[in-house]
């Protein structure tokens, strides 16, 4: 890793969120994992070096401040500065907002130093802060979120639209992960089978199988948190030809998965919005993120931002 020791400049970092999880559970080896569903909404972080303290905007982003401070303490060129986070992801809803903030922060601080942050360094820092999603990797991954370690890269999802309903309230991810879910040996065997099935489905672009795994995972999530609307939502989603239902296992979001290549997509989106409105306080339409040059909406930023395709980690 090469660091430019010249005067540091403004650094910009970007990270996408995840619309809940296609699958989340516990393996037979008692390791907690999830499978990401990357979406095009995310966080943009801007770090402006200067001074001897770390200021963060918005001020409540304490985890991002902690990460930036840890990186600056190791730096030979940075001593302080202002970190500004522009996020499209509401907190406590299960959209990986916290991890996206942290990943974007690390990339912004590293860019200000004139370097690229490695995934290993990033994961080590996140491990000291909280359980994390795998959004630092391009594409869809299986991730040991409590350990903050990669399980497997699963590839690129087919183009999907996800119509989501927010049940209201919020869930603290750290507190949620302190509770052990009530999964028996049979459940853990099923999670292993579902993970293997999902890996094959993503490799073959099998949208029906992807949706089936996501739906089964949503049903199994009832062991951790009641979802009184879930059965009716699954029935309604099947009636409109949706490929399945996805939930935020540690959040308040339930989504209807739609395949973009379905000729009925426009009508499906309209009906899915109505289905979600039956149980939700708000309804949002998300689109899956696929590695390549895709726009990130520039929140309060004068110019559109793009994330270029890379072989390892998009910056």
Short mmCIF file of C-alpha atoms in Angstrom, two decimals:
data_model
loop_
_atom_site.label_atom_id
_atom_site.label_comp_id
_atom_site.label_asym_id
_atom_site.label_seq_id
_atom_site.Cartn_x
_atom_site.Cartn_y
_atom_site.Cartn_z
CA UNK A 1 0.00 0.00 0.00
CA UNK A 2 1.42 3.36 -1.05
CA UNK A 3 0.58 6.56 0.81
CA UNK A 4 1.20 9.97 -0.72
CA UNK A 5 2.82 12.03 2.04
CA UNK A 6 1.91 15.32 0.35
CA UNK A 7 -0.66 17.61 1.94
CA UNK A 8 -3.93 15.71 2.38
CA UNK A 9 -6.89 16.68 0.23
CA UNK A 10 -10.64 16.32 0.44
CA UNK A 11 -11.71 12.69 0.39
CA UNK A 12 -15.00 11.28 -0.90
CA UNK A 13 -16.29 7.79 -0.11
CA UNK A 14 -19.41 5.97 -1.25
CA UNK A 15 -21.27 2.85 -0.18
CA UNK A 16 -24.57 1.24 -1.07
CA UNK A 17 -27.17 -0.12 1.31
CA UNK A 18 -28.90 -3.50 1.37
CA UNK A 19 -32.68 -3.96 1.21
CA UNK A 20 -32.92 -6.29 4.17
CA UNK A 21 -31.41 -9.69 3.49
CA UNK A 22 -32.21 -12.36 0.93
CA UNK A 23 -31.37 -14.89 3.62
CA UNK A 24 -30.35 -14.66 7.26
CA UNK A 25 -29.84 -17.42 9.78
CA UNK A 26 -27.44 -19.66 11.65
CA UNK A 27 -25.33 -22.45 10.17
CA UNK A 28 -24.98 -25.92 11.65
CA UNK A 29 -21.66 -24.67 13.06
CA UNK A 30 -23.58 -21.98 14.99
CA UNK A 31 -22.25 -19.10 12.90
CA UNK A 32 -24.67 -16.25 12.20
CA UNK A 33 -24.78 -15.14 8.57
CA UNK A 34 -26.75 -13.05 6.11
CA UNK A 35 -26.92 -12.59 2.34
CA UNK A 36 -26.98 -9.02 1.07
CA UNK A 37 -29.44 -7.50 -1.40
CA UNK A 38 -27.53 -4.42 -2.62
CA UNK A 39 -29.63 -1.42 -3.63
CA UNK A 40 -28.79 1.79 -5.46
CA UNK A 41 -29.48 4.05 -2.49
CA UNK A 42 -26.63 4.55 -0.06
CA UNK A 43 -24.30 6.98 1.70
CA UNK A 44 -21.79 9.50 0.38
CA UNK A 45 -19.15 10.69 2.88
CA UNK A 46 -16.95 13.77 2.44
CA UNK A 47 -13.90 14.28 4.66
CA UNK A 48 -12.24 17.71 4.73
CA UNK A 49 -8.90 17.64 6.60
CA UNK A 50 -8.03 20.42 9.01
CA UNK A 51 -7.59 21.21 12.69
CA UNK A 52 -6.88 18.77 15.46
CA UNK A 53 -10.40 17.47 16.17
CA UNK A 54 -12.92 15.35 14.29
CA UNK A 55 -16.29 16.99 13.65
CA UNK A 56 -19.15 15.02 12.13
CA UNK A 57 -22.26 16.27 10.34
CA UNK A 58 -24.92 15.22 11.27
CA UNK A 59 -23.64 15.39 14.85
CA UNK A 60 -25.44 12.20 15.91
CA UNK A 61 -23.30 9.94 13.70
CA UNK A 62 -21.16 8.78 16.63
CA UNK A 63 -20.09 5.49 15.04
CA UNK A 64 -18.74 7.29 11.98
CA UNK A 65 -16.87 9.71 14.24
CA UNK A 66 -15.36 6.78 16.14
CA UNK A 67 -14.17 5.14 12.93
CA UNK A 68 -12.75 8.37 11.48
CA UNK A 69 -10.94 9.10 14.75
CA UNK A 70 -9.39 5.61 14.80
CA UNK A 71 -8.11 6.00 11.24
CA UNK A 72 -6.75 9.48 11.90
CA UNK A 73 -4.94 8.24 15.02
CA UNK A 74 -3.02 5.80 12.80
CA UNK A 75 -2.34 8.36 10.07
CA UNK A 76 0.92 10.18 9.51
CA UNK A 77 -0.73 12.94 7.46
CA UNK A 78 -4.14 13.55 9.05
CA UNK A 79 -4.74 15.23 12.41
CA UNK A 80 -8.40 16.16 12.29
CA UNK A 81 -11.10 17.45 10.00
CA UNK A 82 -14.82 17.52 9.24
CA UNK A 83 -16.71 14.43 8.11
CA UNK A 84 -20.04 15.08 6.40
CA UNK A 85 -22.39 12.19 5.68
CA UNK A 86 -25.13 12.38 3.03
CA UNK A 87 -27.34 9.30 3.40
CA UNK A 88 -30.49 8.16 1.64
CA UNK A 89 -30.95 5.28 4.08
CA UNK A 90 -33.21 5.77 7.10
CA UNK A 91 -31.80 4.41 10.36
CA UNK A 92 -33.16 1.39 12.19
CA UNK A 93 -35.11 0.06 9.20
CA UNK A 94 -32.78 -2.76 8.16
CA UNK A 95 -31.29 -1.12 5.07
CA UNK A 96 -27.65 -1.36 6.24
CA UNK A 97 -27.58 2.38 6.92
CA UNK A 98 -24.99 2.12 9.69
CA UNK A 99 -22.61 -0.10 7.72
CA UNK A 100 -22.99 2.11 4.63
CA UNK A 101 -22.10 5.16 6.76
CA UNK A 102 -19.00 3.42 8.11
CA UNK A 103 -17.80 2.04 4.78
CA UNK A 104 -18.27 5.43 3.09
CA UNK A 105 -16.46 7.10 6.00
CA UNK A 106 -13.45 4.78 5.77
CA UNK A 107 -13.16 5.32 2.03
CA UNK A 108 -13.41 9.10 2.41
CA UNK A 109 -10.74 9.31 5.13
CA UNK A 110 -8.43 6.98 3.21
CA UNK A 111 -8.85 9.02 0.02
CA UNK A 112 -7.95 12.17 1.96
CA UNK A 113 -4.68 10.41 2.86
CA UNK A 114 -4.09 9.58 -0.79
CA UNK A 115 -4.67 5.85 -0.49
CA UNK A 116 -7.30 3.14 -0.82
CA UNK A 117 -8.51 1.41 2.33
CA UNK A 118 -8.20 -2.38 2.19
CA UNK A 119 -11.14 -4.61 3.04
CA UNK A 120 -9.09 -6.23 5.80
CA UNK A 121 -8.39 -2.89 7.49
CA UNK A 122 -12.00 -1.83 7.06
CA UNK A 123 -13.39 -5.03 8.58
CA UNK A 124 -10.97 -4.86 11.52
CA UNK A 125 -12.18 -1.34 12.33
CA UNK A 126 -15.87 -2.24 11.93
CA UNK A 127 -15.42 -5.35 14.08
CA UNK A 128 -14.50 -3.10 16.99
CA UNK A 129 -17.68 -1.04 16.55
CA UNK A 130 -20.69 -3.24 15.71
CA UNK A 131 -22.06 -6.19 13.72
CA UNK A 132 -21.95 -5.23 10.04
CA UNK A 133 -23.47 -6.06 6.68
CA UNK A 134 -21.26 -7.06 3.76
CA UNK A 135 -21.83 -3.93 1.66
CA UNK A 136 -18.09 -3.25 1.41
CA UNK A 137 -17.99 -5.99 -1.25
CA UNK A 138 -19.36 -5.54 -4.78
CA UNK A 139 -22.30 -7.73 -5.76
CA UNK A 140 -24.13 -10.09 -3.43
CA UNK A 141 -22.25 -11.82 -0.64
CA UNK A 142 -22.88 -14.23 2.20
CA UNK A 143 -21.48 -12.57 5.30
CA UNK A 144 -20.82 -13.47 8.92
CA UNK A 145 -22.29 -10.23 10.22
CA UNK A 146 -21.54 -10.79 13.91
CA UNK A 147 -17.94 -11.72 13.12
CA UNK A 148 -17.61 -9.07 10.37
CA UNK A 149 -16.05 -11.60 8.01
CA UNK A 150 -16.80 -12.69 4.47
CA UNK A 151 -18.37 -16.13 4.03
CA UNK A 152 -18.64 -16.22 0.23
CA UNK A 153 -19.03 -14.03 -2.84
CA UNK A 154 -22.22 -15.14 -4.57
CA UNK A 155 -22.06 -12.99 -7.71
CA UNK A 156 -24.41 -10.48 -9.30
CA UNK A 157 -28.16 -10.57 -8.88
CA UNK A 158 -30.49 -10.28 -11.84
CA UNK A 159 -32.07 -6.83 -12.12
CA UNK A 160 -34.75 -6.58 -9.44
CA UNK A 161 -37.26 -4.02 -8.21
CA UNK A 162 -38.22 -4.15 -4.55
CA UNK A 163 -41.37 -2.42 -3.31
CA UNK A 164 -40.96 -2.03 0.44
CA UNK A 165 -43.23 -1.14 3.31
CA UNK A 166 -41.95 0.29 6.59
CA UNK A 167 -43.83 -1.11 9.58
CA UNK A 168 -42.82 1.88 11.68
CA UNK A 169 -40.49 2.33 14.61
CA UNK A 170 -36.85 1.27 14.52
CA UNK A 171 -34.61 -1.58 15.69
CA UNK A 172 -31.16 -1.25 17.25
CA UNK A 173 -28.94 -3.69 15.36
CA UNK A 174 -26.44 -4.02 18.19
CA UNK A 175 -29.16 -4.91 20.72
CA UNK A 176 -30.89 -7.23 18.26
CA UNK A 177 -27.69 -9.23 17.74
CA UNK A 178 -27.23 -9.74 21.48
CA UNK A 179 -30.29 -12.01 21.50
CA UNK A 180 -29.96 -15.61 20.38
CA UNK A 181 -32.72 -16.66 17.95
CA UNK A 182 -34.71 -19.80 18.76
CA UNK A 183 -33.39 -22.00 15.95
CA UNK A 184 -33.05 -25.74 16.51
CA UNK A 185 -30.79 -28.24 14.69
CA UNK A 186 -33.39 -28.75 11.96
CA UNK A 187 -33.61 -25.01 11.30
CA UNK A 188 -29.83 -24.73 11.04
CA UNK A 189 -29.71 -27.58 8.55
CA UNK A 190 -32.37 -25.81 6.52
CA UNK A 191 -30.39 -22.57 6.55
CA UNK A 192 -27.38 -24.42 5.16
CA UNK A 193 -29.54 -25.90 2.39
CA UNK A 194 -31.09 -22.52 1.61
CA UNK A 195 -27.66 -20.89 1.37
CA UNK A 196 -26.45 -23.56 -1.05
CA UNK A 197 -29.64 -23.21 -3.10
CA UNK A 198 -29.35 -19.43 -3.19
CA UNK A 199 -25.74 -19.59 -4.37
CA UNK A 200 -26.75 -21.79 -7.31
CA UNK A 201 -29.76 -19.59 -8.09
CA UNK A 202 -27.68 -16.40 -8.23
CA UNK A 203 -25.04 -18.08 -10.39
CA UNK A 204 -27.74 -19.09 -12.89
CA UNK A 205 -29.82 -15.93 -12.66
CA UNK A 206 -32.80 -17.98 -11.48
CA UNK A 207 -35.15 -15.30 -10.20
CA UNK A 208 -37.84 -17.77 -9.12
CA UNK A 209 -35.40 -19.67 -6.90
CA UNK A 210 -33.94 -16.44 -5.50
CA UNK A 211 -37.43 -15.29 -4.57
CA UNK A 212 -38.33 -18.64 -3.05
CA UNK A 213 -35.29 -18.60 -0.75
CA UNK A 214 -35.97 -14.99 0.29
CA UNK A 215 -39.60 -15.85 1.08
CA UNK A 216 -38.67 -18.89 3.16
CA UNK A 217 -36.11 -16.81 5.06
CA UNK A 218 -38.79 -14.21 5.75
CA UNK A 219 -41.06 -16.90 7.15
CA UNK A 220 -38.30 -18.30 9.37
CA UNK A 221 -37.58 -14.81 10.70
CA UNK A 222 -40.83 -14.96 12.68
CA UNK A 223 -38.86 -16.92 15.30
CA UNK A 224 -37.01 -13.70 16.13
CA UNK A 225 -39.74 -11.11 15.67
CA UNK A 226 -43.48 -11.18 15.04
CA UNK A 227 -44.61 -10.06 11.60
CA UNK A 228 -48.43 -10.25 11.69
CA UNK A 229 -48.78 -8.97 8.13
CA UNK A 230 -46.30 -11.39 6.56
CA UNK A 231 -48.57 -14.29 5.55
CA UNK A 232 -51.08 -11.98 3.87
CA UNK A 233 -48.26 -10.11 2.09
CA UNK A 234 -46.80 -13.37 0.75
CA UNK A 235 -50.21 -14.48 -0.57
CA UNK A 236 -50.83 -11.12 -2.21
CA UNK A 237 -47.34 -11.08 -3.74
CA UNK A 238 -47.87 -14.51 -5.27
CA UNK A 239 -51.20 -13.37 -6.71
CA UNK A 240 -49.52 -10.61 -8.73
CA UNK A 241 -46.70 -12.85 -9.99
CA UNK A 242 -43.97 -11.45 -7.73
CA UNK A 243 -40.92 -13.69 -7.33
CA UNK A 244 -41.07 -13.48 -3.55
CA UNK A 245 -40.96 -11.46 -0.37
CA UNK A 246 -37.87 -10.15 1.43
CA UNK A 247 -37.59 -8.79 4.97
CA UNK A 248 -35.12 -6.82 7.01
CA UNK A 249 -34.42 -9.42 9.67
CA UNK A 250 -33.17 -6.81 12.15
CA UNK A 251 -35.28 -3.96 10.81
CA UNK A 252 -38.83 -2.82 10.12
CA UNK A 253 -38.96 -3.31 6.35
CA UNK A 254 -40.88 -5.91 4.32
CA UNK A 255 -40.48 -5.90 0.55
CA UNK A 256 -42.07 -7.50 -2.50
CA UNK A 257 -39.48 -8.77 -5.00
CA UNK A 258 -40.17 -8.20 -8.69
CA UNK A 259 -38.12 -9.27 -11.71
CA UNK A 260 -37.30 -6.35 -14.01
CA UNK A 261 -37.62 -8.54 -17.10
CA UNK A 262 -41.26 -9.36 -16.33
CA UNK A 263 -43.47 -7.60 -18.92
CA UNK A 264 -46.02 -6.96 -16.16
CA UNK A 265 -43.51 -5.00 -14.07
CA UNK A 266 -45.19 -1.58 -14.26
CA UNK A 267 -48.55 -2.94 -13.16
CA UNK A 268 -46.90 -5.14 -10.52
CA UNK A 269 -45.17 -2.15 -8.95
CA UNK A 270 -48.45 -0.24 -8.68
CA UNK A 271 -50.23 -3.19 -7.07
CA UNK A 272 -47.29 -3.99 -4.80
CA UNK A 273 -47.39 -0.43 -3.49
CA UNK A 274 -51.04 -0.93 -2.59
CA UNK A 275 -50.26 -4.24 -0.86
CA UNK A 276 -47.51 -2.66 1.23
CA UNK A 277 -49.70 0.32 2.09
CA UNK A 278 -52.02 -2.08 3.92
CA UNK A 279 -49.48 -2.62 6.71
CA UNK A 280 -46.91 0.17 6.27
CA UNK A 281 -46.58 3.76 7.38
CA UNK A 282 -44.54 4.49 4.24
CA UNK A 283 -43.82 2.73 0.95
CA UNK A 284 -40.60 2.98 -1.08
CA UNK A 285 -39.44 1.49 -4.37
CA UNK A 286 -35.83 0.26 -4.50
CA UNK A 287 -33.75 -1.15 -7.35
CA UNK A 288 -31.01 -3.72 -7.00
CA UNK A 289 -27.44 -2.52 -7.42
CA UNK A 290 -25.32 -4.45 -9.89
CA UNK A 291 -21.55 -3.92 -10.22
CA UNK A 292 -20.83 -1.52 -13.06
CA UNK A 293 -21.11 2.22 -13.57
CA UNK A 294 -24.38 3.20 -11.92
CA UNK A 295 -25.47 6.50 -10.51
CA UNK A 296 -25.78 7.17 -6.81
CA UNK A 297 -28.33 9.96 -6.28
CA UNK A 298 -26.39 12.97 -5.02
CA UNK A 299 -28.09 14.08 -1.83
CA UNK A 300 -27.43 17.75 -1.19
CA UNK A 301 -24.47 17.50 -3.55
CA UNK A 302 -24.11 19.72 -6.62
CA UNK A 303 -22.91 16.99 -8.98
CA UNK A 304 -24.07 13.41 -9.62
CA UNK A 305 -21.74 10.80 -8.18
CA UNK A 306 -20.92 7.46 -9.78
CA UNK A 307 -19.34 4.30 -8.49
CA UNK A 308 -17.02 2.77 -11.08
CA UNK A 309 -16.60 -0.95 -11.52
CA UNK A 310 -13.55 -2.40 -9.81
CA UNK A 311 -12.18 -5.90 -9.33
CA UNK A 312 -12.20 -5.67 -5.55
CA UNK A 313 -13.97 -2.96 -3.58
CA UNK A 314 -15.80 -0.02 -5.20
CA UNK A 315 -14.77 3.31 -3.79
#
